[in-house]
Amino acid sequence: MRQRGEGTQRAKIEAMKAGSEDEADIKKQIEVLNDTLTVLPDARHRLQKYATELRDHLAEGHQDVDVAVRSEGEQNPEVQVILEARQLLREVDQTLGTQTADEEPADDAAGTGGTADVGGAMPLQVTLASGKEVEVTAAAGDKVADLRQEIAEKLDQHPRCVELNHAGGVLADEQIVPDSQITVVLVRLPWIGADPDQVKDLGGGEFVIEGDEKKGSKCNALCEVGFSSGTEYFEVEVLEGSGAFIGVTTRNGFLEGYKIKGLFFGGPGNLSNGSGGLRTQFGEQVKAGSVIGVALDLTDESTVAVTFWEGDVCLGEAFRGCPRQPGAMVFPAVCANKVQDRFKLSLRRNPRKQTLKTPHPAIGCWDLQRLVIAGETVSLDAALAVKGKGKGRGYAVDAEAPPAMGNIIMTLTEKPGTPLFRLSLKLGNTLMTTVQTNSGPIGAEEIQLGMVAGTMVMAPPPLMDLEQSFSKALPLITSWKVTTDSLQMRGGDVEIDFRHYDAPPEEPVSSVTLP
């Protein structure tokens, strides 16, 4: 469907052909008018977009944007630019023949280039910025949110990537669909930096870290597409670099370096609030090729819940009930490490379909029952008594009643896409290594353990002694046998026996308050 402005200009051309005797003048003026037909729609779109961005920038914090514009128009230079842009829009609209914010809708279809329906009302006209029409079932009077959703599905876009422009402004979800032309603009997902000199927006949701590298500091980026309600999902692909943290923050929480405050997953696979670690081994290391999905639950206007994904693997709910200001928007954010780190954001309507498979029988938690080295059984009583007194925070004491006995738990998790498992054993410190399966039937494989590493915390002597024993014993293991209830490790003169342990689930983090 043509805009009536185009019809008006065509009519002018035809009139000039009929009424002028100067052929050269006719050709020149026809050329000018044809150029006008080509340029004006694009100019109008760019002016409209610019005015909208300026209004959004100015009116942050204002309940009524128009009131802000009127009240500050004479004092604020930015508002002067907005008002000038609006005037230019009106002039362009007058030339094109399109309706401006100050015009009333036409009462009939005569001369508009459109056709009235049976009831006499104009059908809803929705076009892309290019002029291509988008057929919709929504009608004037429906909710803008419903129209946006319909258009997003037709264009295979996330609703947040679809901006609906009408009469020089952007339609909000809570508004009603007007009965005149609506222009669809696909949002480009712009990124900004806490330090503007460090983040370069490449378009299409992509950005790169540039400038001078600040040793020991993070480069923080925020995508200016916010979410405030319902459920949302987006993904950030790591194109270059490693160790980034990915998640969400608020405008007030978006600061430089470690001052940023938000809900993040990344680095070696940990959870963070932006300035410090919260939980280790939540997932795998974030590196080039990683695709981190972020599922947001904003159904409670005063809290935020976040579930993270790595590719098509759901890592689980990481944050729940984290307070925010009522209705406050949260934004995708990345904490990068180095210059030339590069990322790309994609908004998706739903998370990826998770690949379901039967886990290896060794996956899970195992309670230590027996440790034998060189034919001698290592006593666990003293270490278990310490664990029972406070899980490494106290000493067993002499008493008439025997001390409460704790547990020494080994946890095995799978490293997706590899034949490796991650092993962690919680004593006074946490011992960590990898397990690689080589040959043999599932649950009875030949295995090889990697180098044993651990945290460096002073612990009670019984636990420190047991840590030394395990650090020497684990690298000697060459096989395991796993059943539903037990796991046996063997190698050289070492025997280690465990039984299955139903660990209580870790609750999502709820201690982070978003500013």
Coordinates of C-alpha atoms in Angstrom, one line a residue:
M1 CA 0.0 0.0 0.0
R2 CA 1.4 3.4 -1.0
Q3 CA 1.6 6.3 1.4
R4 CA -0.7 9.1 0.4
G5 CA 2.4 11.4 0.3
E6 CA 3.7 9.3 -2.6
G7 CA 0.4 9.7 -4.4
T8 CA 0.4 13.5 -3.9
Q9 CA 3.9 13.8 -5.4
R10 CA 3.0 11.6 -8.4
A11 CA 0.0 13.8 -9.0
K12 CA 2.3 16.9 -9.0
I13 CA 4.5 15.2 -11.5
E14 CA 1.7 14.4 -13.8
A15 CA 0.3 18.0 -13.5
M16 CA 3.7 19.4 -14.4
K17 CA 3.9 17.2 -17.5
A18 CA 0.5 18.5 -18.7
G19 CA 0.9 22.2 -17.8
S20 CA 4.4 23.2 -18.8
E21 CA 5.9 23.9 -22.3
D22 CA 9.5 23.9 -21.2
E23 CA 10.6 20.3 -21.6
A24 CA 14.0 20.9 -19.9
D25 CA 12.3 22.5 -16.9
I26 CA 9.8 19.6 -16.8
K27 CA 12.6 17.0 -16.7
K28 CA 14.6 19.0 -14.1
Q29 CA 11.6 19.4 -11.7
I30 CA 10.5 15.8 -12.2
E31 CA 14.0 14.7 -11.3
V32 CA 13.9 16.8 -8.1
L33 CA 10.5 15.5 -7.1
N34 CA 11.5 11.9 -7.8
D35 CA 14.6 12.5 -5.6
T36 CA 12.3 13.9 -2.9
L37 CA 10.1 10.7 -3.1
T38 CA 13.2 8.6 -2.6
V39 CA 14.9 10.6 0.2
L40 CA 12.0 11.9 2.4
P41 CA 10.8 8.5 3.8
D42 CA 14.3 7.6 5.0
A43 CA 14.9 11.1 6.3
R44 CA 11.6 11.0 8.2
H45 CA 12.6 7.6 9.8
R46 CA 16.0 8.9 10.8
L47 CA 14.6 12.1 12.3
Q48 CA 11.9 10.2 14.1
K49 CA 14.4 7.8 15.6
Y50 CA 16.8 10.6 16.7
A51 CA 14.0 12.5 18.3
T52 CA 12.8 9.4 20.2
E53 CA 16.3 8.6 21.4
L54 CA 16.8 12.2 22.6
R55 CA 13.4 12.2 24.4
D56 CA 14.3 8.9 26.1
H57 CA 17.6 10.2 27.2
L58 CA 16.2 13.4 28.6
A59 CA 13.1 12.0 30.2
E60 CA 14.8 9.2 32.2
G61 CA 13.1 9.4 35.6
H62 CA 10.2 11.5 34.4
Q63 CA 6.7 9.9 34.6
D64 CA 5.4 12.0 31.7
V65 CA 7.8 12.6 28.9
D66 CA 5.7 15.3 27.2
V67 CA 5.4 17.2 30.5
A68 CA 9.2 17.1 30.8
V69 CA 9.6 18.4 27.3
R70 CA 7.2 21.2 27.8
S71 CA 8.5 22.3 31.2
E72 CA 12.2 22.2 30.2
G73 CA 12.0 23.2 26.6
E74 CA 13.1 26.8 27.0
Q75 CA 16.0 26.0 29.3
N76 CA 17.4 22.6 28.2
P77 CA 19.4 22.6 24.9
E78 CA 18.7 18.9 24.4
V79 CA 15.0 19.6 24.4
Q80 CA 15.5 22.4 21.9
V81 CA 17.0 19.8 19.5
I82 CA 14.0 17.5 20.2
L83 CA 11.5 20.3 19.4
E84 CA 13.4 21.2 16.2
A85 CA 13.4 17.6 15.2
R86 CA 9.7 17.4 15.8
Q87 CA 9.2 20.5 13.6
L88 CA 11.3 18.9 10.8
L89 CA 9.1 15.8 11.1
R90 CA 6.0 17.9 10.7
E91 CA 7.4 19.5 7.6
V92 CA 8.5 16.2 6.1
D93 CA 5.0 14.7 6.9
Q94 CA 3.3 17.7 5.2
T95 CA 5.4 17.0 2.1
L96 CA 4.7 13.2 2.2
G97 CA 1.1 13.7 3.2
T98 CA 1.4 11.5 6.3
Q99 CA -0.3 12.3 9.6
T100 CA 1.6 14.1 12.3
A101 CA 0.9 14.2 16.1
D102 CA -1.1 17.4 15.6
E103 CA -3.4 16.2 12.9
E104 CA -6.7 14.4 13.2
P105 CA -7.3 11.1 11.4
A106 CA -9.0 11.4 8.0
D107 CA -12.7 10.8 8.0
D108 CA -12.8 8.9 4.8
A109 CA -10.5 7.0 2.4
A110 CA -10.7 9.4 -0.5
G111 CA -7.3 10.4 -1.9
T112 CA -5.3 8.3 0.6
G113 CA -4.3 5.6 -1.6
G114 CA -6.2 3.1 0.6
T115 CA -9.6 1.4 0.5
A116 CA -12.2 1.6 3.3
D117 CA -13.5 -1.6 4.6
V118 CA -17.2 -2.6 4.6
G119 CA -17.9 -0.7 7.9
G120 CA -16.2 2.5 6.5
A121 CA -13.2 2.4 8.9
M122 CA -9.6 2.4 7.5
P123 CA -7.8 -0.9 7.9
L124 CA -4.7 -0.8 10.2
Q125 CA -1.6 0.0 8.1
V126 CA 1.6 -1.4 9.4
T127 CA 4.8 -1.0 7.4
L128 CA 8.5 -1.5 7.8
A129 CA 10.8 1.5 7.5
S130 CA 11.5 0.4 3.9
G131 CA 7.8 0.8 3.1
K132 CA 7.0 -2.9 2.9
E133 CA 3.6 -3.6 4.4
V134 CA 3.3 -6.1 7.3
E135 CA -0.1 -7.8 7.3
V136 CA -1.6 -8.1 10.8
T137 CA -4.8 -9.3 12.4
A138 CA -4.6 -6.8 15.2
A139 CA -6.9 -3.8 14.9
A140 CA -7.2 -0.3 16.2
G141 CA -8.2 -0.4 19.8
D142 CA -6.2 -3.6 20.6
K143 CA -3.3 -3.5 23.0
V144 CA 0.1 -2.5 21.6
A145 CA 1.7 -5.4 23.4
D146 CA -0.4 -7.8 21.4
L147 CA 0.4 -6.1 18.1
R148 CA 4.1 -6.1 18.9
Q149 CA 4.0 -9.9 19.7
E150 CA 2.2 -10.6 16.4
I151 CA 4.7 -8.6 14.4
A152 CA 7.6 -10.2 16.2
E153 CA 6.3 -13.7 15.4
K154 CA 5.8 -12.8 11.7
L155 CA 9.3 -11.4 11.4
D156 CA 10.9 -14.1 13.6
Q157 CA 12.2 -11.5 16.1
H158 CA 12.1 -11.1 19.8
P159 CA 9.3 -8.6 20.8
R160 CA 12.0 -6.4 22.4
C161 CA 13.6 -6.0 19.0
V162 CA 10.4 -4.6 17.5
E163 CA 9.8 -0.9 18.0
L164 CA 6.4 0.6 16.9
N165 CA 6.5 4.2 15.8
H166 CA 3.4 6.4 15.3
A167 CA 3.1 10.2 14.9
G168 CA 6.6 10.9 15.9
G169 CA 6.7 8.8 19.0
V170 CA 7.2 5.2 20.1
L171 CA 4.2 3.2 21.2
A172 CA 4.4 1.6 24.7
D173 CA 3.0 -1.8 25.5
E174 CA 0.3 -0.4 27.8
Q175 CA -1.0 1.9 25.1
I176 CA -3.9 1.2 22.6
V177 CA -3.2 0.6 18.9
P178 CA -4.1 3.9 17.0
D179 CA -6.2 3.9 13.9
S180 CA -3.5 5.3 11.6
Q181 CA -0.2 4.3 10.1
I182 CA 2.4 2.5 12.3
T183 CA 6.0 2.1 11.2
V184 CA 8.0 -1.0 12.4
V185 CA 11.6 -0.4 13.3
L186 CA 13.9 -3.3 14.2
V187 CA 16.0 -2.3 17.2
R188 CA 19.8 -2.8 16.7
L189 CA 20.6 -3.8 20.4
P190 CA 23.0 -1.0 21.2
W191 CA 25.9 -1.5 23.7
I192 CA 27.4 1.2 25.9
G193 CA 30.4 1.1 28.2
A194 CA 30.7 2.1 31.9
D195 CA 33.8 3.7 30.5
P196 CA 32.5 4.9 27.1
D197 CA 36.0 4.7 25.6
Q198 CA 36.3 1.0 26.2
V199 CA 33.2 -0.4 24.4
K200 CA 32.6 -0.1 20.7
D201 CA 29.2 -1.1 19.4
L202 CA 29.5 -3.0 16.2
G203 CA 25.8 -3.2 15.4
G204 CA 23.5 -6.2 15.3
G205 CA 24.0 -6.9 19.0
E206 CA 27.8 -7.2 18.7
F207 CA 30.5 -5.2 20.5
V208 CA 34.2 -5.3 21.2
I209 CA 36.4 -4.0 24.0
E210 CA 39.0 -1.5 22.9
G211 CA 41.2 1.3 24.2
D212 CA 43.9 1.1 26.8
E213 CA 43.8 -2.0 29.0
K214 CA 43.6 -1.3 32.7
K215 CA 45.5 -4.0 34.5
G216 CA 43.5 -5.7 37.3
S217 CA 40.2 -4.1 36.2
K218 CA 37.1 -5.2 34.3
C219 CA 35.6 -3.6 31.2
N220 CA 31.8 -3.5 31.7
A221 CA 29.2 -3.2 28.9
L222 CA 25.5 -2.8 29.0
C223 CA 22.9 -3.4 26.2
E224 CA 20.3 -0.6 26.2
V225 CA 17.3 -3.0 25.8
G226 CA 15.8 -3.4 29.3
F227 CA 13.2 -5.7 30.8
S228 CA 10.9 -4.9 33.7
S229 CA 8.1 -7.6 33.8
G230 CA 7.2 -11.1 32.8
T231 CA 9.7 -13.7 31.7
E232 CA 12.5 -13.0 29.2
Y233 CA 15.4 -14.9 27.7
F234 CA 18.6 -13.7 25.9
E235 CA 21.9 -15.2 25.0
V236 CA 25.4 -13.8 24.8
E237 CA 27.9 -15.5 22.6
V238 CA 31.6 -15.1 23.4
L239 CA 33.3 -14.5 20.0
E240 CA 36.8 -13.7 21.4
G241 CA 38.3 -13.8 24.9
S242 CA 37.7 -15.9 28.1
G243 CA 36.7 -15.5 31.7
A244 CA 33.9 -12.9 31.2
F245 CA 31.0 -12.7 33.5
I246 CA 27.5 -12.4 31.9
G247 CA 24.2 -11.5 33.5
V248 CA 22.0 -8.4 34.3
T249 CA 22.3 -5.2 36.1
T250 CA 20.3 -2.0 36.6
R251 CA 21.1 1.5 35.4
N252 CA 22.2 2.5 38.9
G253 CA 24.2 -0.7 39.3
F254 CA 26.1 -0.2 36.0
L255 CA 29.5 1.2 37.2
E256 CA 33.1 0.8 36.2
G257 CA 35.3 -2.1 37.2
Y258 CA 34.5 -4.0 40.4
K259 CA 32.0 -1.4 41.5
I260 CA 29.3 -2.9 39.2
K261 CA 26.4 -4.6 41.0
G262 CA 24.4 -7.3 39.3
L263 CA 23.6 -11.0 38.9
F264 CA 26.3 -12.7 37.0
F265 CA 27.7 -16.1 35.9
G266 CA 31.1 -16.6 34.3
G267 CA 34.9 -16.7 34.8
P268 CA 35.8 -20.3 35.7
G269 CA 32.1 -21.2 36.1
N270 CA 31.2 -19.2 39.2
L271 CA 28.4 -16.9 40.3
S272 CA 29.1 -13.3 41.2
N273 CA 27.5 -10.1 42.2
G274 CA 30.0 -8.1 40.1
S275 CA 32.4 -7.2 42.8
G276 CA 32.9 -10.6 44.5
G277 CA 32.3 -14.3 44.1
L278 CA 29.2 -16.0 45.5
R279 CA 29.4 -19.7 44.5
T280 CA 32.0 -21.8 42.8
Q281 CA 31.6 -24.6 40.2
F282 CA 28.1 -23.6 39.1
G283 CA 29.1 -24.4 35.5
E284 CA 31.9 -24.6 33.1
Q285 CA 34.5 -21.9 32.2
V286 CA 33.3 -19.1 30.0
K287 CA 35.6 -18.9 26.9
A288 CA 35.5 -18.2 23.2
G289 CA 32.7 -20.2 21.7
S290 CA 30.6 -20.2 24.9
V291 CA 26.9 -19.3 24.5
I292 CA 25.5 -18.2 27.9
G293 CA 21.7 -18.1 28.1
V294 CA 20.0 -15.9 30.7
A295 CA 16.4 -16.6 31.6
L296 CA 14.8 -13.8 33.7
D297 CA 11.7 -14.1 35.9
L298 CA 10.4 -10.6 36.6
T299 CA 6.8 -11.6 37.4
D300 CA 7.3 -10.1 40.9
E301 CA 7.8 -6.3 40.3
S302 CA 10.1 -6.1 43.4
T303 CA 12.5 -9.0 42.8
V304 CA 14.6 -10.7 40.1
A305 CA 15.2 -14.4 39.5
V306 CA 17.8 -15.7 37.0
T307 CA 18.4 -19.1 35.5
F308 CA 21.6 -19.6 33.5
W309 CA 22.3 -21.9 30.5
E310 CA 25.5 -22.9 28.8
G311 CA 24.5 -23.8 25.2
D312 CA 21.7 -26.3 25.5
V313 CA 22.5 -27.3 29.0
C314 CA 20.5 -25.6 31.8
L315 CA 22.7 -24.9 34.8
G316 CA 19.7 -24.3 37.1
E317 CA 18.3 -21.3 39.0
A318 CA 21.2 -19.2 40.2
F319 CA 19.4 -16.2 41.8
R320 CA 15.9 -16.0 43.3
G321 CA 14.1 -13.2 45.1
C322 CA 16.9 -10.7 44.7
P323 CA 15.4 -7.3 45.6
R324 CA 15.0 -4.4 43.1
Q325 CA 13.2 -1.1 43.1
P326 CA 9.5 -1.8 42.1
G327 CA 9.3 -2.1 38.4
A328 CA 13.0 -1.2 37.9
M329 CA 14.4 -2.3 34.5
V330 CA 17.3 -4.8 34.3
F331 CA 19.6 -4.8 31.3
P332 CA 21.9 -7.4 29.7
A333 CA 25.5 -6.8 30.9
V334 CA 29.0 -8.3 30.3
C335 CA 32.1 -7.9 32.5
A336 CA 35.0 -8.5 30.1
N337 CA 38.6 -8.9 30.9
K338 CA 40.8 -7.7 28.0
V339 CA 41.0 -5.4 25.0
Q340 CA 39.7 -7.2 21.8
D341 CA 37.3 -9.4 23.8
R342 CA 34.2 -9.6 21.6
F343 CA 30.6 -10.6 22.2
K344 CA 27.2 -10.8 20.5
L345 CA 23.8 -10.6 22.1
S346 CA 20.7 -12.4 20.8
L347 CA 17.2 -12.0 22.1
R348 CA 15.1 -15.2 21.9
R349 CA 11.5 -15.9 22.7
N350 CA 12.3 -19.1 24.6
P351 CA 15.4 -21.0 25.9
R352 CA 16.9 -23.7 23.8
K353 CA 15.5 -27.1 23.9
Q354 CA 17.6 -29.0 26.5
T355 CA 19.3 -32.2 25.4
L356 CA 18.1 -35.0 27.6
K357 CA 20.4 -37.9 28.2
T358 CA 21.0 -40.5 30.9
P359 CA 23.8 -39.3 33.2
H360 CA 26.8 -41.5 34.0
P361 CA 26.2 -43.4 37.2
A362 CA 29.2 -41.8 38.9
I363 CA 27.6 -38.3 38.6
G364 CA 26.4 -37.1 42.0
C365 CA 27.6 -37.0 45.7
W366 CA 29.4 -39.8 47.5
D367 CA 30.1 -40.2 51.2
L368 CA 33.5 -41.5 52.2
Q369 CA 33.5 -44.8 54.0
R370 CA 37.0 -46.3 53.8
L371 CA 40.5 -45.3 52.8
V372 CA 43.3 -47.9 52.5
I373 CA 46.9 -47.0 51.6
A374 CA 49.6 -49.6 51.4
G375 CA 47.5 -52.2 53.2
E376 CA 46.7 -49.8 56.2
T377 CA 43.3 -48.4 56.8
V378 CA 43.4 -44.7 57.5
S379 CA 41.3 -43.8 60.5
L380 CA 38.6 -41.3 59.7
D381 CA 37.2 -40.8 63.2
A382 CA 39.1 -37.7 64.1
A383 CA 38.4 -36.0 60.8
L384 CA 34.7 -37.0 60.9
A385 CA 34.4 -35.7 64.5
V386 CA 35.8 -32.3 63.3
K387 CA 33.3 -32.3 60.4
G388 CA 30.5 -33.0 62.8
K389 CA 31.5 -30.1 65.0
G390 CA 31.2 -27.5 62.3
K391 CA 32.4 -28.8 59.0
G392 CA 36.0 -27.8 59.5
R393 CA 35.5 -24.7 61.7
G394 CA 36.1 -26.4 65.1
Y395 CA 38.1 -29.1 67.0
A396 CA 36.8 -32.3 68.5
V397 CA 36.9 -32.1 72.3
D398 CA 37.0 -34.7 75.0
A399 CA 33.6 -35.3 76.5
E400 CA 31.6 -38.1 78.0
A401 CA 29.3 -38.3 75.0
P402 CA 31.0 -39.1 71.7
P403 CA 31.2 -36.1 69.3
A404 CA 28.7 -35.9 66.5
M405 CA 30.1 -37.4 63.3
G406 CA 30.0 -35.5 60.0
N407 CA 30.4 -36.5 56.4
I408 CA 33.3 -36.3 54.0
I409 CA 31.6 -35.8 50.6
M410 CA 33.1 -36.3 47.1
T411 CA 31.2 -34.7 44.3
L412 CA 31.5 -35.8 40.6
T413 CA 30.1 -33.6 37.8
E414 CA 30.4 -34.1 34.1
K415 CA 32.2 -31.7 31.8
P416 CA 29.8 -31.4 28.8
G417 CA 31.3 -32.4 25.4
T418 CA 34.3 -34.1 26.9
P419 CA 35.1 -37.5 28.4
L420 CA 36.1 -35.7 31.6
F421 CA 34.5 -35.5 35.1
R422 CA 35.2 -32.9 37.7
L423 CA 36.0 -34.3 41.2
S424 CA 35.9 -32.2 44.3
L425 CA 36.4 -33.6 47.9
K426 CA 35.4 -31.3 50.8
L427 CA 37.7 -31.7 53.8
G428 CA 39.1 -28.6 55.6
N429 CA 39.9 -27.3 52.1
T430 CA 38.4 -28.5 48.9
L431 CA 40.5 -30.9 46.8
M432 CA 39.9 -30.7 43.1
T433 CA 40.9 -32.8 40.1
T434 CA 39.6 -34.3 36.8
V435 CA 38.7 -37.8 36.0
Q436 CA 39.1 -39.2 32.5
T437 CA 37.5 -42.4 31.5
N438 CA 39.5 -44.5 29.0
S439 CA 38.1 -48.0 28.4
G440 CA 35.7 -50.5 29.8
P441 CA 31.9 -50.7 30.2
I442 CA 30.1 -47.7 31.7
G443 CA 30.5 -47.7 35.5
A444 CA 33.5 -50.0 35.4
E445 CA 36.0 -48.0 33.3
E446 CA 39.7 -47.7 33.5
I447 CA 40.3 -44.1 34.6
Q448 CA 43.0 -41.5 34.9
L449 CA 43.0 -38.7 37.5
G450 CA 44.7 -35.3 36.8
M451 CA 46.8 -33.2 39.1
V452 CA 45.2 -32.6 42.5
A453 CA 44.8 -28.9 43.5
G454 CA 43.1 -27.4 46.5
T455 CA 42.2 -24.3 48.3
M456 CA 44.7 -22.9 50.8
V457 CA 43.0 -22.5 54.2
M458 CA 44.3 -23.5 57.6
A459 CA 42.2 -26.3 59.0
P460 CA 42.2 -28.5 62.1
P461 CA 45.1 -31.0 62.2
P462 CA 42.9 -34.1 61.6
L463 CA 41.6 -32.7 58.4
M464 CA 45.0 -31.4 57.2
D465 CA 46.4 -34.9 57.7
L466 CA 43.6 -36.5 55.8
E467 CA 44.1 -34.0 53.0
Q468 CA 47.7 -35.0 52.7
S469 CA 46.8 -38.7 52.4
F470 CA 44.2 -38.0 49.7
S471 CA 46.6 -35.7 47.7
K472 CA 49.0 -38.6 47.5
A473 CA 46.4 -41.4 47.0
L474 CA 44.1 -39.9 44.3
P475 CA 46.7 -39.8 41.4
L476 CA 47.4 -43.5 41.9
I477 CA 43.7 -44.5 41.1
T478 CA 43.3 -46.3 37.8
S479 CA 39.8 -47.8 37.9
W480 CA 36.4 -47.5 39.5
K481 CA 33.3 -49.5 39.9
V482 CA 30.0 -47.8 40.3
T483 CA 26.6 -49.2 41.4
T484 CA 23.4 -47.4 42.4
D485 CA 24.6 -47.3 46.1
S486 CA 28.3 -47.5 46.0
L487 CA 31.5 -46.3 44.3
Q488 CA 34.8 -48.1 44.6
M489 CA 38.1 -46.6 43.4
R490 CA 41.2 -48.8 43.0
G491 CA 44.8 -48.3 41.9
G492 CA 48.3 -49.5 43.1
D493 CA 48.1 -50.0 46.8
V494 CA 45.1 -47.6 47.2
E495 CA 41.5 -48.5 47.9
I496 CA 38.8 -45.9 48.5
D497 CA 35.1 -46.7 49.1
F498 CA 32.1 -44.4 49.0
R499 CA 28.3 -44.8 49.4
H500 CA 25.8 -42.7 47.6
Y501 CA 24.8 -39.5 49.4
D502 CA 21.6 -37.5 48.8
A503 CA 22.9 -34.0 49.2
P504 CA 20.4 -31.3 50.1
P505 CA 19.9 -29.1 47.1
E506 CA 21.7 -25.7 47.1
E507 CA 19.2 -22.9 47.3
P508 CA 19.6 -20.1 44.7
V509 CA 21.4 -16.9 45.9
S510 CA 19.0 -14.3 47.2
S511 CA 21.4 -12.0 49.1
V512 CA 22.1 -9.6 46.2
T513 CA 20.1 -6.3 46.2
L514 CA 20.0 -4.5 42.9
P515 CA 20.5 -0.7 43.3

